[in-house]
mmCIF file of C-alpha atoms in Angstrom:
data_model
loop_
_atom_site.group_PDB
_atom_site.id
_atom_site.type_symbol
_atom_site.label_atom_id
_atom_site.label_comp_id
_atom_site.label_asym_id
_atom_site.label_seq_id
_atom_site.Cartn_x
_atom_site.Cartn_y
_atom_site.Cartn_z
ATOM 1 C CA MET A 1 18.599 -30.702 231.497
ATOM 2 C CA PRO A 2 21.034 -27.811 231.790
ATOM 3 C CA LEU A 3 20.605 -25.346 228.944
ATOM 4 C CA ARG A 4 23.237 -24.110 227.371
ATOM 5 C CA SER A 5 24.317 -20.146 227.864
ATOM 6 C CA GLY A 6 22.704 -17.419 226.658
ATOM 7 C CA LYS A 7 18.704 -16.345 226.582
ATOM 8 C CA VAL A 8 16.343 -18.251 224.931
ATOM 9 C CA PRO A 9 12.914 -16.502 224.216
ATOM 10 C CA ARG A 10 10.443 -18.567 226.583
ATOM 11 C CA ASP A 11 8.008 -18.029 223.081
ATOM 12 C CA ALA A 12 9.748 -17.725 220.148
ATOM 13 C CA VAL A 13 6.590 -18.273 218.225
ATOM 14 C CA HIS A 14 3.554 -16.881 218.296
ATOM 15 C CA HIS A 15 0.282 -17.987 216.882
ATOM 16 C CA PRO A 16 -2.535 -18.468 218.989
ATOM 17 C CA LEU A 17 -5.698 -19.112 216.299
ATOM 18 C CA PHE A 18 -3.178 -21.078 213.626
ATOM 19 C CA ALA A 19 -2.331 -23.336 217.200
ATOM 20 C CA ARG A 20 -6.044 -24.036 218.095
ATOM 21 C CA CYS A 21 -6.753 -24.810 214.212
ATOM 22 C CA TYR A 22 -4.096 -27.208 213.572
ATOM 23 C CA ALA A 23 -4.799 -28.694 217.353
ATOM 24 C CA ARG A 24 -8.097 -29.912 216.198
ATOM 25 C CA ALA A 25 -7.057 -30.900 212.333
ATOM 26 C CA SER A 26 -4.169 -33.074 213.401
ATOM 27 C CA VAL A 27 -6.039 -35.146 215.529
ATOM 28 C CA ALA A 28 -8.561 -35.709 213.190
ATOM 29 C CA ALA A 29 -5.777 -36.733 210.841
ATOM 30 C CA GLU A 30 -4.422 -39.453 212.835
ATOM 31 C CA THR A 31 -7.207 -41.419 211.257
ATOM 32 C CA ARG A 32 -8.652 -40.097 208.329
ATOM 33 C CA MET A 33 -5.278 -39.348 206.698
ATOM 34 C CA GLY A 34 -3.085 -42.254 208.370
ATOM 35 C CA MET A 35 -0.799 -39.976 210.316
ATOM 36 C CA GLY A 36 -1.285 -42.897 213.303
ATOM 37 C CA ARG A 37 0.410 -45.137 211.105
ATOM 38 C CA ILE A 38 3.351 -42.628 209.752
ATOM 39 C CA ARG A 39 4.365 -41.668 213.522
ATOM 40 C CA GLU A 40 4.753 -45.604 214.086
ATOM 41 C CA ARG A 41 6.770 -45.979 211.122
ATOM 42 C CA LEU A 42 8.862 -42.224 211.942
ATOM 43 C CA LEU A 43 8.918 -43.448 215.433
ATOM 44 C CA GLY A 44 9.664 -47.198 215.057
ATOM 45 C CA GLY A 45 13.331 -48.822 216.645
ATOM 46 C CA LEU A 46 14.255 -45.418 218.667
ATOM 47 C CA SER A 47 16.368 -45.562 221.421
ATOM 48 C CA GLY A 48 18.427 -44.190 223.915
ATOM 49 C CA ARG A 49 18.251 -40.177 224.605
ATOM 50 C CA VAL A 50 15.807 -38.416 221.831
ATOM 51 C CA ILE A 51 15.214 -35.068 221.116
ATOM 52 C CA GLU A 52 12.141 -33.639 218.980
ATOM 53 C CA ILE A 53 11.822 -30.399 217.522
ATOM 54 C CA GLY A 54 8.809 -28.859 216.993
ATOM 55 C CA ALA A 55 6.431 -31.259 218.928
ATOM 56 C CA GLY A 56 3.121 -29.443 218.408
ATOM 57 C CA ASN A 57 0.551 -30.871 220.429
ATOM 58 C CA GLY A 58 2.467 -34.306 221.536
ATOM 59 C CA LEU A 59 0.896 -36.588 219.137
ATOM 60 C CA ASN A 60 4.172 -38.171 218.921
ATOM 61 C CA PHE A 61 4.526 -38.943 221.900
ATOM 62 C CA ALA A 62 2.436 -41.756 222.345
ATOM 63 C CA HIS A 63 4.356 -43.951 219.083
ATOM 64 C CA TYR A 64 7.662 -43.698 221.101
ATOM 65 C CA PRO A 65 8.819 -47.039 222.126
ATOM 66 C CA GLY A 66 9.924 -48.623 225.031
ATOM 67 C CA THR A 67 13.550 -48.361 224.059
ATOM 68 C CA VAL A 68 13.846 -44.706 224.542
ATOM 69 C CA ALA A 69 14.917 -43.324 228.016
ATOM 70 C CA GLU A 70 14.215 -39.793 227.666
ATOM 71 C CA VAL A 71 12.195 -37.636 224.702
ATOM 72 C CA VAL A 72 13.183 -33.683 225.172
ATOM 73 C CA ALA A 73 10.459 -32.048 223.400
ATOM 74 C CA ILE A 74 10.774 -28.586 221.910
ATOM 75 C CA GLU A 75 8.087 -26.476 221.506
ATOM 76 C CA PRO A 76 7.779 -23.056 220.767
ATOM 77 C CA GLU A 77 4.387 -22.197 220.897
ATOM 78 C CA ARG A 78 2.535 -21.619 224.011
ATOM 79 C CA ARG A 79 -0.677 -23.548 223.541
ATOM 80 C CA LEU A 80 0.732 -26.414 221.335
ATOM 81 C CA ARG A 81 3.313 -26.534 224.324
ATOM 82 C CA HIS A 82 0.768 -26.483 226.707
ATOM 83 C CA LEU A 83 -0.898 -29.686 225.203
ATOM 84 C CA ALA A 84 2.015 -31.059 224.254
ATOM 85 C CA VAL A 85 2.395 -30.851 228.237
ATOM 86 C CA GLU A 86 -0.891 -33.138 228.968
ATOM 87 C CA ALA A 87 0.108 -35.380 226.156
ATOM 88 C CA ALA A 88 3.643 -35.928 228.078
ATOM 89 C CA LEU A 89 1.450 -36.750 231.492
ATOM 90 C CA ARG A 90 -0.136 -39.684 229.529
ATOM 91 C CA ALA A 91 3.071 -40.756 227.381
ATOM 92 C CA GLU A 92 4.780 -44.374 228.374
ATOM 93 C CA VAL A 93 8.081 -42.851 227.960
ATOM 94 C CA PRO A 94 9.683 -40.211 230.098
ATOM 95 C CA VAL A 95 8.858 -36.762 228.345
ATOM 96 C CA ASP A 96 10.121 -33.466 229.396
ATOM 97 C CA VAL A 97 8.492 -30.525 227.217
ATOM 98 C CA VAL A 98 10.930 -27.335 226.554
ATOM 99 C CA PRO A 99 10.010 -23.757 225.143
ATOM 100 C CA GLY A 100 12.358 -23.164 223.041
ATOM 101 C CA ALA A 101 13.560 -22.034 219.249
ATOM 102 C CA ALA A 102 14.730 -24.702 216.280
ATOM 103 C CA GLU A 103 17.673 -22.219 215.615
ATOM 104 C CA ALA A 104 18.663 -21.981 219.753
ATOM 105 C CA LEU A 105 17.961 -25.389 221.428
ATOM 106 C CA PRO A 106 18.578 -25.027 225.126
ATOM 107 C CA VAL A 107 20.640 -28.569 225.410
ATOM 108 C CA LYS A 108 23.841 -29.007 225.591
ATOM 109 C CA SER A 109 26.015 -30.252 222.542
ATOM 110 C CA GLU A 110 26.205 -33.870 221.326
ATOM 111 C CA GLY A 111 23.800 -34.795 224.491
ATOM 112 C CA PHE A 112 21.348 -36.722 222.479
ATOM 113 C CA ASP A 113 21.225 -40.360 220.085
ATOM 114 C CA ALA A 114 18.480 -39.591 218.083
ATOM 115 C CA ALA A 115 16.242 -36.461 216.490
ATOM 116 C CA VAL A 116 13.029 -36.432 215.713
ATOM 117 C CA VAL A 117 11.845 -33.674 213.408
ATOM 118 C CA SER A 118 7.920 -34.032 211.761
ATOM 119 C CA LEU A 119 5.899 -31.574 209.646
ATOM 120 C CA VAL A 120 8.054 -28.980 210.956
ATOM 121 C CA LEU A 121 11.088 -27.618 208.819
ATOM 122 C CA CYS A 122 7.860 -25.834 206.557
ATOM 123 C CA SER A 123 7.762 -23.403 209.493
ATOM 124 C CA VAL A 124 11.347 -22.278 211.416
ATOM 125 C CA ARG A 125 12.543 -19.438 210.333
ATOM 126 C CA ASP A 126 16.092 -20.231 209.496
ATOM 127 C CA VAL A 127 16.498 -23.844 207.994
ATOM 128 C CA PRO A 128 20.148 -24.117 207.914
ATOM 129 C CA ARG A 129 20.959 -22.820 211.213
ATOM 130 C CA ALA A 130 17.724 -24.731 212.835
ATOM 131 C CA LEU A 131 19.529 -27.653 210.952
ATOM 132 C CA GLY A 132 22.917 -26.837 212.457
ATOM 133 C CA GLU A 133 21.470 -26.573 215.706
ATOM 134 C CA LEU A 134 20.377 -30.415 215.079
ATOM 135 C CA ARG A 135 24.036 -31.334 214.225
ATOM 136 C CA ARG A 136 25.174 -29.286 217.222
ATOM 137 C CA VAL A 137 23.125 -31.387 220.069
ATOM 138 C CA LEU A 138 23.194 -35.296 218.531
ATOM 139 C CA ARG A 139 26.118 -37.496 219.349
ATOM 140 C CA PRO A 140 28.743 -38.247 216.171
ATOM 141 C CA GLY A 141 26.770 -41.323 214.588
ATOM 142 C CA GLY A 142 23.332 -39.899 215.880
ATOM 143 C CA GLU A 143 20.405 -40.546 213.768
ATOM 144 C CA VAL A 144 17.662 -38.469 212.680
ATOM 145 C CA ARG A 145 13.725 -39.228 212.113
ATOM 146 C CA PHE A 146 12.213 -37.056 209.937
ATOM 147 C CA PHE A 147 8.755 -36.549 208.199
ATOM 148 C CA GLU A 148 8.428 -33.501 206.427
ATOM 149 C CA HIS A 149 6.500 -31.718 203.440
ATOM 150 C CA GLY A 150 7.769 -29.232 200.725
ATOM 151 C CA ARG A 151 7.999 -29.415 196.892
ATOM 152 C CA GLY A 152 6.401 -31.596 194.336
ATOM 153 C CA GLY A 153 4.356 -32.219 191.644
ATOM 154 C CA GLY A 154 4.581 -30.888 188.189
ATOM 155 C CA ARG A 155 5.544 -27.519 186.941
ATOM 156 C CA ALA A 156 2.054 -25.998 187.534
ATOM 157 C CA MET A 157 2.027 -27.349 191.408
ATOM 158 C CA THR A 158 5.814 -26.265 192.205
ATOM 159 C CA PHE A 159 4.677 -22.385 190.781
ATOM 160 C CA THR A 160 1.261 -22.655 192.710
ATOM 161 C CA GLN A 161 3.592 -23.785 196.052
ATOM 162 C CA HIS A 162 6.336 -21.073 195.508
ATOM 163 C CA ALA A 163 3.146 -18.428 194.799
ATOM 164 C CA LEU A 164 1.558 -19.659 198.465
ATOM 165 C CA ASP A 165 5.032 -18.792 199.522
ATOM 166 C CA ARG A 166 5.425 -15.425 198.418
ATOM 167 C CA THR A 167 1.981 -14.668 199.646
ATOM 168 C CA VAL A 168 -0.511 -15.651 201.762
ATOM 169 C CA TRP A 169 -0.071 -19.169 202.570
ATOM 170 C CA PRO A 170 2.956 -18.172 205.848
ATOM 171 C CA LEU A 171 0.974 -15.822 207.516
ATOM 172 C CA LEU A 172 -2.436 -18.157 207.346
ATOM 173 C CA SER A 173 -0.311 -21.089 208.271
ATOM 174 C CA GLY A 174 1.823 -20.383 211.258
ATOM 175 C CA GLY A 175 4.782 -19.570 209.343
ATOM 176 C CA CYS A 176 4.799 -22.642 206.835
ATOM 177 C CA HIS A 177 5.580 -22.736 203.656
ATOM 178 C CA VAL A 178 5.306 -24.992 200.950
ATOM 179 C CA ALA A 179 7.880 -25.029 198.869
ATOM 180 C CA ARG A 180 11.049 -26.075 201.122
ATOM 181 C CA GLU A 181 13.024 -29.212 199.989
ATOM 182 C CA PRO A 182 13.782 -30.713 203.667
ATOM 183 C CA VAL A 183 15.866 -33.697 202.282
ATOM 184 C CA ARG A 184 18.161 -31.306 200.220
ATOM 185 C CA ALA A 185 18.377 -28.986 203.157
ATOM 186 C CA LEU A 186 19.343 -32.044 205.146
ATOM 187 C CA ARG A 187 22.298 -33.032 203.030
ATOM 188 C CA ASP A 188 23.691 -29.404 202.588
ATOM 189 C CA ALA A 189 23.761 -29.257 206.158
ATOM 190 C CA GLY A 190 25.893 -32.168 206.473
ATOM 191 C CA PHE A 191 23.505 -35.052 207.601
ATOM 192 C CA GLU A 192 24.315 -38.078 205.737
ATOM 193 C CA LEU A 193 21.061 -39.333 204.013
ATOM 194 C CA GLY A 194 19.533 -42.758 204.586
ATOM 195 C CA PRO A 195 16.317 -44.347 203.034
ATOM 196 C CA TYR A 196 13.758 -42.654 202.505
ATOM 197 C CA ARG A 197 10.635 -42.687 200.398
ATOM 198 C CA GLN A 198 7.944 -39.975 199.249
ATOM 199 C CA LEU A 199 4.354 -40.274 199.673
ATOM 200 C CA LEU A 200 0.945 -38.099 199.638
ATOM 201 C CA MET A 201 -0.657 -37.166 202.204
ATOM 202 C CA PRO A 202 -3.611 -37.892 202.138
ATOM 203 C CA ALA A 203 -3.139 -40.746 199.731
ATOM 204 C CA GLU A 204 -5.714 -40.860 197.744
ATOM 205 C CA GLY A 205 -8.187 -37.521 196.537
ATOM 206 C CA PRO A 206 -7.037 -34.600 195.559
ATOM 207 C CA LYS A 207 -3.620 -33.340 195.669
ATOM 208 C CA LEU A 208 -2.952 -30.547 197.538
ATOM 209 C CA PRO A 209 -0.036 -28.254 198.094
ATOM 210 C CA THR A 210 0.819 -29.734 200.889
ATOM 211 C CA SER A 211 0.378 -33.253 200.006
ATOM 212 C CA TYR A 212 3.951 -33.758 198.865
ATOM 213 C CA CYS A 213 5.582 -35.799 201.936
ATOM 214 C CA VAL A 214 9.006 -37.332 202.625
ATOM 215 C CA LEU A 215 9.690 -39.991 205.340
ATOM 216 C CA GLY A 216 13.226 -41.061 206.224
ATOM 217 C CA THR A 217 16.458 -41.471 207.991
ATOM 218 C CA ALA A 218 19.421 -39.260 208.232
ATOM 219 C CA TRP A 219 22.337 -39.369 210.047
ATOM 220 C CA ARG A 220 25.465 -37.108 211.523
ATOM 221 C CA PRO A 221 28.949 -37.533 210.126
ATOM 222 C CA VAL A 222 30.767 -40.110 212.906
ATOM 223 C CA GLY A 223 33.865 -37.530 212.214
ATOM 224 C CA GLY A 224 31.765 -34.413 211.879
#
């Protein structure tokens, strides 16, 4: 599809070691942590043209319903993008995997009926700018489906999360932050929040700094 004017770096993110680890861990999580069921709930009922931000290795692709006409999947990391291309070839809906950054999406304005962000807002460099881009590319009234992790737990856990974000965690985890607040970020960016629910991943066992997740829906306002 036509690109916006202006140059977008082909490889805006480069985390090859993290990409290899993430690809293995995410496949295992499909069954062990129930991520496959989460993806079904995240994507069920979507239709029309969809943009997915930070598609990773493409594990969402198999869960898009047949009512989706096209998915444009943005992935900045080269190794993950290669895996996403392979997943796109197996998908039952048309998927076009495109290099690009969330903060400068290489697509035209108001070209999509829906957007998907799944475990990506934790790692983008500039969350407000990325969500501003998301609003730009959605048509008025367009829907956002999100599944993200972020700040949660009691005082001790939130202290730990903030400490990790200030020190080693982003360096070890491909730029990931564990203390961001995705629901607040969406609201601050001007989206209308729909139903959402908080959940733990994994649902049982020890609560980790990455365990506090939220699954829900938001919309670009019709008049905005």
